[in-house]
XYZ file of C-alpha atoms in Angstrom:
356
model
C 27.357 127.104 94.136
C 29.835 129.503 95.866
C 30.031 127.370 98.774
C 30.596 123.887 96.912
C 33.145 125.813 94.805
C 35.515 126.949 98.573
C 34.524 123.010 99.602
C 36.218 121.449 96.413
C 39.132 124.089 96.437
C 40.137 123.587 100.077
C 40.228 119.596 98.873
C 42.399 120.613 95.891
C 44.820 122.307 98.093
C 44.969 119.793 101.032
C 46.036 117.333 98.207
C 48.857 119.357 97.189
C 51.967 117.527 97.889
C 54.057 119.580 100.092
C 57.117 120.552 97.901
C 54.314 122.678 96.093
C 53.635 125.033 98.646
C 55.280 127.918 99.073
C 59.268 127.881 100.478
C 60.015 130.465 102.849
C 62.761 132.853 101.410
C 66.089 132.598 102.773
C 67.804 135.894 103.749
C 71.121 136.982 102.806
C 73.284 139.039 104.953
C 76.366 140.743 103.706
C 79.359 140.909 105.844
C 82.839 141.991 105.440
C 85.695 140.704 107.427
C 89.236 141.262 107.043
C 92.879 141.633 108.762
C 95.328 143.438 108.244
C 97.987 140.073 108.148
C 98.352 137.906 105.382
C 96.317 134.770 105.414
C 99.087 132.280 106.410
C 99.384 133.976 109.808
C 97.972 131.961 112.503
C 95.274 134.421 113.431
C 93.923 135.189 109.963
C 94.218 131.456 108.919
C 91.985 130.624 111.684
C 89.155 132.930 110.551
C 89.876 131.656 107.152
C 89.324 127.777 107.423
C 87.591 127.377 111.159
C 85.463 130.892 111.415
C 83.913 131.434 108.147
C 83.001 128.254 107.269
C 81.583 127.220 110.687
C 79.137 129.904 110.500
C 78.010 129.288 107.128
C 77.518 125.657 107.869
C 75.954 126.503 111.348
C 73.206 128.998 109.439
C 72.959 126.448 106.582
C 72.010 123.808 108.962
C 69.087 126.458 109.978
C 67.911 127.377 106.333
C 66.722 130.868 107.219
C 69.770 132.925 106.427
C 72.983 132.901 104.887
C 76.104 135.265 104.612
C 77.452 136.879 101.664
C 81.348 137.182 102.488
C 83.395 139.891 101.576
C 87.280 139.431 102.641
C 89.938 141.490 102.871
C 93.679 140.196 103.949
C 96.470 141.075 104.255
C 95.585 145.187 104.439
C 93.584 144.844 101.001
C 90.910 146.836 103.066
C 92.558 148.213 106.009
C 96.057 147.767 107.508
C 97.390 146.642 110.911
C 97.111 150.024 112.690
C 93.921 151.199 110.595
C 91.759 147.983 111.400
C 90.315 149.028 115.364
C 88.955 152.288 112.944
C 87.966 150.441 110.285
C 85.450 148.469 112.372
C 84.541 151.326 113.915
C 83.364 152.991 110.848
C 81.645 150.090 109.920
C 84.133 149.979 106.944
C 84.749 146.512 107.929
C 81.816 144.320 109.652
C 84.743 141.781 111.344
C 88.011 142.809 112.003
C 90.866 141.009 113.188
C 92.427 143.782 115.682
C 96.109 143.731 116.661
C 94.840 145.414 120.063
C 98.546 145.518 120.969
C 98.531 148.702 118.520
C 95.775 150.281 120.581
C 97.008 150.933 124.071
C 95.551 154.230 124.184
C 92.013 153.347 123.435
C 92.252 150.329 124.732
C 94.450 150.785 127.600
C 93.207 147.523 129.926
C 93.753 144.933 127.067
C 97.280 145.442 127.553
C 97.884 143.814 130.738
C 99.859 141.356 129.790
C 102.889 143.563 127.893
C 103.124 145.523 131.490
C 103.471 142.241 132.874
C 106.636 140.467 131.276
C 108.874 137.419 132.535
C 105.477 135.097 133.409
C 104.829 132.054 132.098
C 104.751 130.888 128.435
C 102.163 128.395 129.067
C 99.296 130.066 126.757
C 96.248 127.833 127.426
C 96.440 129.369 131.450
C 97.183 132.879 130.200
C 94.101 132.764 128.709
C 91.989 131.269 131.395
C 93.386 133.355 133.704
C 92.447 136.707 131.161
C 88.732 134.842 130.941
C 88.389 134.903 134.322
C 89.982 138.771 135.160
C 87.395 139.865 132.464
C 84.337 138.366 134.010
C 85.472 140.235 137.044
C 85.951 143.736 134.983
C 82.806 144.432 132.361
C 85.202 147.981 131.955
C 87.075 145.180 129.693
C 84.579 145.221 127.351
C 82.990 148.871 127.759
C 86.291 149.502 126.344
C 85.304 147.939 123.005
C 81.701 149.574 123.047
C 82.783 152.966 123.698
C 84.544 153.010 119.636
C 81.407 151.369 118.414
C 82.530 147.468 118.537
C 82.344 144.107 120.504
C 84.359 141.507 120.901
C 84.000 138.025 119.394
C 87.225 135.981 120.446
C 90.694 136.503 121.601
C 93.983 135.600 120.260
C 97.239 135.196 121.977
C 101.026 134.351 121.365
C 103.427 131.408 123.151
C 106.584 133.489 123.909
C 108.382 136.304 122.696
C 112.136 136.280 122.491
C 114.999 138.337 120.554
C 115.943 137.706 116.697
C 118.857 139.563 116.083
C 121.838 139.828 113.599
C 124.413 139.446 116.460
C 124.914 137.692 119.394
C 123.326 137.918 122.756
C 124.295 136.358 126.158
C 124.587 139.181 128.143
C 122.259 142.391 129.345
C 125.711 144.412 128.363
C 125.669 142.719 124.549
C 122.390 144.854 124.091
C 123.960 148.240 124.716
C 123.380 150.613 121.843
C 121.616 147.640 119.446
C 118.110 148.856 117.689
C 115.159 146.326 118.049
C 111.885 146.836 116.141
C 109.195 146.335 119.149
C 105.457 146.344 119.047
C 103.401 148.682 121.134
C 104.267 148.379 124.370
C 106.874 145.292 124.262
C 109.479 148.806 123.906
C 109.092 148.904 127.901
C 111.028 145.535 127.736
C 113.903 147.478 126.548
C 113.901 150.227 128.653
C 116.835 150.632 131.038
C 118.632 147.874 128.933
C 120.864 150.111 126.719
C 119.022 148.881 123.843
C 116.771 151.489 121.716
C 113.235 150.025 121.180
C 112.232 151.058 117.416
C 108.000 151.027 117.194
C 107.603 148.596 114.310
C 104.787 146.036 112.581
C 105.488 142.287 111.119
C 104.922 143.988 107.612
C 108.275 146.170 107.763
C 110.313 143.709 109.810
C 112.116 141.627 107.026
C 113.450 144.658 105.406
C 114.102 146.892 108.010
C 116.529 144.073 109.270
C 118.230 143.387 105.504
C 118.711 147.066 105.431
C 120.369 147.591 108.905
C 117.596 149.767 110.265
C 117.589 147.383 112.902
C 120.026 145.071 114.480
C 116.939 142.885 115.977
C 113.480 142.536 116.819
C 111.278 141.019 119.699
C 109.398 138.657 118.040
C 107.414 135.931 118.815
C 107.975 132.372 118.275
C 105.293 131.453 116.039
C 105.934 134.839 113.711
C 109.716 133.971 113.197
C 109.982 131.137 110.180
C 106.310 132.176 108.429
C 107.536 135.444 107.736
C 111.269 134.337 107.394
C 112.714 136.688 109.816
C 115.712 133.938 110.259
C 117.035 134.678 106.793
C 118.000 138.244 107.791
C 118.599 137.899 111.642
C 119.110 134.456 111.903
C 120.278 134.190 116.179
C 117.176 133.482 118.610
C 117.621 134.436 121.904
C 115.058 132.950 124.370
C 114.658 135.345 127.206
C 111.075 134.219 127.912
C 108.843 137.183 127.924
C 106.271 135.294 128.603
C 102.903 134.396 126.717
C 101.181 137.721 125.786
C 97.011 138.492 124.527
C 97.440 140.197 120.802
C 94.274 139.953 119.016
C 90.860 140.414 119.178
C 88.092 139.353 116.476
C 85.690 142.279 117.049
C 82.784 143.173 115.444
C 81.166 146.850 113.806
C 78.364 147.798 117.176
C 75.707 149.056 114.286
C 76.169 145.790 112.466
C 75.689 143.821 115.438
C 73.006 145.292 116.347
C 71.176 145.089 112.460
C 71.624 141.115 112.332
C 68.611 138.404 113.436
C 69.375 136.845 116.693
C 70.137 133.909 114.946
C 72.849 135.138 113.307
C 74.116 136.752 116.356
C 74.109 133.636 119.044
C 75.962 131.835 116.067
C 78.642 134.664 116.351
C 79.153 134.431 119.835
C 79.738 130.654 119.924
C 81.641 130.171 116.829
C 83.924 133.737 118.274
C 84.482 131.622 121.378
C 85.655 128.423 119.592
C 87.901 130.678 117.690
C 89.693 130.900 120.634
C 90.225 127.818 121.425
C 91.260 127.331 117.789
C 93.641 130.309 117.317
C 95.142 129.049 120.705
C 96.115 125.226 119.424
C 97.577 126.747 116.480
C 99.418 129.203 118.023
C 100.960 126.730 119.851
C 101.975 124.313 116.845
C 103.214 126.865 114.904
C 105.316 128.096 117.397
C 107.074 124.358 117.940
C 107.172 123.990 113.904
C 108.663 127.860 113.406
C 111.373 126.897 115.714
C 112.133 123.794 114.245
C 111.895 125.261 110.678
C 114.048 128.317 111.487
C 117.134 125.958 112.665
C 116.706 123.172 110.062
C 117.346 126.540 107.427
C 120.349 127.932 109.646
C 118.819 130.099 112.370
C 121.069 129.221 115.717
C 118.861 129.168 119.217
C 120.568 130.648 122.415
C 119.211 130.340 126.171
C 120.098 133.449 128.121
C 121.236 132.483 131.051
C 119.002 132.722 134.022
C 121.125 134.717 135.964
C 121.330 137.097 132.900
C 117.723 136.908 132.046
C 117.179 138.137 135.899
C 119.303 140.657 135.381
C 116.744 142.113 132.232
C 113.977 142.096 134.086
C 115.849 144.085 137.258
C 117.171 146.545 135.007
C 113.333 147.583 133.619
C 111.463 150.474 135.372
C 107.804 148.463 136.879
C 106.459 149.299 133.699
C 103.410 147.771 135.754
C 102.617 149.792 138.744
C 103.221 152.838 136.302
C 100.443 151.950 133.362
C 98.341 150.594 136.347
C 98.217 153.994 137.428
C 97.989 155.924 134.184
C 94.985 153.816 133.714
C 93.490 154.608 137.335
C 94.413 158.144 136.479
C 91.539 157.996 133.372
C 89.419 156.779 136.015
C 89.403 152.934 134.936
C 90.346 150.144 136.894
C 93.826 149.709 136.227
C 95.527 149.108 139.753
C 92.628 146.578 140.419
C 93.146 144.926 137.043
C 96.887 144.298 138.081
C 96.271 142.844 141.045
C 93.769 140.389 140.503
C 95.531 139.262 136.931
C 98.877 138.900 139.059
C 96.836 137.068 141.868
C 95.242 134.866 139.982
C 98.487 134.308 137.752
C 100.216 132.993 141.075
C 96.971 130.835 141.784
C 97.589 129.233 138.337
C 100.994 128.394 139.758
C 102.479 130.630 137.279
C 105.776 132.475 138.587
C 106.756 135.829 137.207
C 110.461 137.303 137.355
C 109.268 140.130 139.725
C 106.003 140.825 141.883
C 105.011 143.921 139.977
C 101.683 144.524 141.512
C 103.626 144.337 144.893
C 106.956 146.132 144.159
């Protein structure tokens, strides 16, 4: 009896129809991400409607896990200079890191604000930073050694000056107060001007008030936050295209999260790229355009002028290059093969600071 009893239950269940048998359970994973920039900058936007829900349709396509989000913009959870920490701690899973703000700890992602007056073609700047960091894994150690990895890079077109008077000459800057960011002050040095450390968030009023008589800004930054309304002459100088950003991710949450969910991150951080780069670009075009149709005025320094800028600098270059060496890092090596490989791009720099 027992045995016809296991023969006509095995039947029973072989003629179940398939919806009846039991679903595997879906996993949710909670993960905060955040920036310290408001969403409508280029960076955060990108995360916002490319990033976020790429991987949730790429894991939805998959079935076996899914993402609860938790954001945080525009500082809601930590703040421009906070956010490298905040990831660190694990207080945020995905940050958005103005790495510009970290030239201490992160001394080599800074190569391009030591190297100023290059090209402003973006795309090649990046290539060219792909390539340099496949050469140096010290480019990413950097990131490990405070507990994070990187997902993607960001970059900007051009930086110029936005100022409340005008500029043609190096002698018109003599005296004048510019809010910089981290170490886009060396551009000022030995100009007259006095470079002012400053954020985007403090910009606008520091230049209604008079605290500042400019900024260098880039181009894409200028009519989204609406810099033109208080400073409203550009100056393009050509500073050159410059890396900013990195989407990084908490080490110990990397670490905690299904393969799966990890080779999604990887590709979806390297698209972001790609992504954050084409919009960069746009915006920059449209920010322009927007900043003169509302009354901003654009000036070209002369090149003659603009030569004279660079000249009058210190080689901000062969000194970090050596301040890094001197912490035992690549740094002089760095220099040289991003400058090399800059003039194999065809891209031609003001002066030859790796050979000055």
């Amino acid at each position: 009896m027992i045995s016809a009893f296991k023969t006509v239950a095995a039947t029973c269940v072989a003629l179940l129809p398939l919806g009846a048998l039991p679903a595997v359970a879906q996993e949710t994973i909670p993960i905060t991400i955040g920036a310290g920039l408001p969403p409508h900058s280029n960076s955060v936007a990108r995360i916002i409607d490319y990033v976020i829900p790429e991987i949730d349709r790429r894991l939805a396509e998959n079935g076996n896990y899914k993402i609860e989000w938790t954001t945080g913009w525009s500082g809601t959870i930590a703040g421009q200079f906070d956010m490298f920490e905040a990831v660190q701690d694990g207080i945020i899973d995905i940050g958005s890191v103005n790495t510009l703000f970290e030239g201490a700890k992160l001394p080599m992602e800074q190569i391009t604000y030591v190297t100023p007056f290059g090209g402003n073609d973006l795309v090649k700047t990046m290539e060219i930073f792909d390539k340099v960091r496949a050469e140096l894994p010290e480019l990413d150690e950097q990131f490990l050694r405070f507990n994070q990895r990187r997902l993607g890079v960001g970059g900007l077109v051009d930086y110029h000056l936005l100022s409340t008077f005008e500029i043609k000459t190096l002698e018109d800057l003599q005296g004048k107060k510019f809010g910089t960011p981290g170490l886009a002050a060396n551009w000022l040095d030995g100009t007259g001007a006095t470079p002012v450390a400053g954020s985007l968030s403090e910009y606008y009023n520091s230049l209604k008030t008079g605290v500042y008589d400019g900024i260098v800004i880039f181009e894409s930054g200028i009519a989204p936050f609406k810099f033109h309304e208080v400073a409203p002459i550009i100056t393009r100088v050509g500073f050159g295209s410059q890396l900013t950003t990195n989407l990084t991710i908490n080490e110990d949450k990397w670490q905690s999260l299904p393969e799966e969910v990890q080779n999604i991150l990887v590709e979806v951080g390297a698209e972001y790229e790609n992504k954050a780069t084409e919009g960069t670009i746009a915006l920059a075009t449209k920010s322009l355009e927007t900043a003169v149709a509302e009354g901003a005025k654009i000036n070209d320094m002369e090149p003659g002028e603009v030569a004279k800028l660079a000249a009058a600098l210190p080689n901000i270059a062969t000194l970090w290059a050596k301040s890094i060496d001197d912490k035992g890092l690549p740094g002089t090596k760095m220099l040289e093969t991003y400058m090399q490989m800059s003039r194999d791009a065809g891209i031609t720099f003001a002066r030859d600071w790796d050979k000055e």
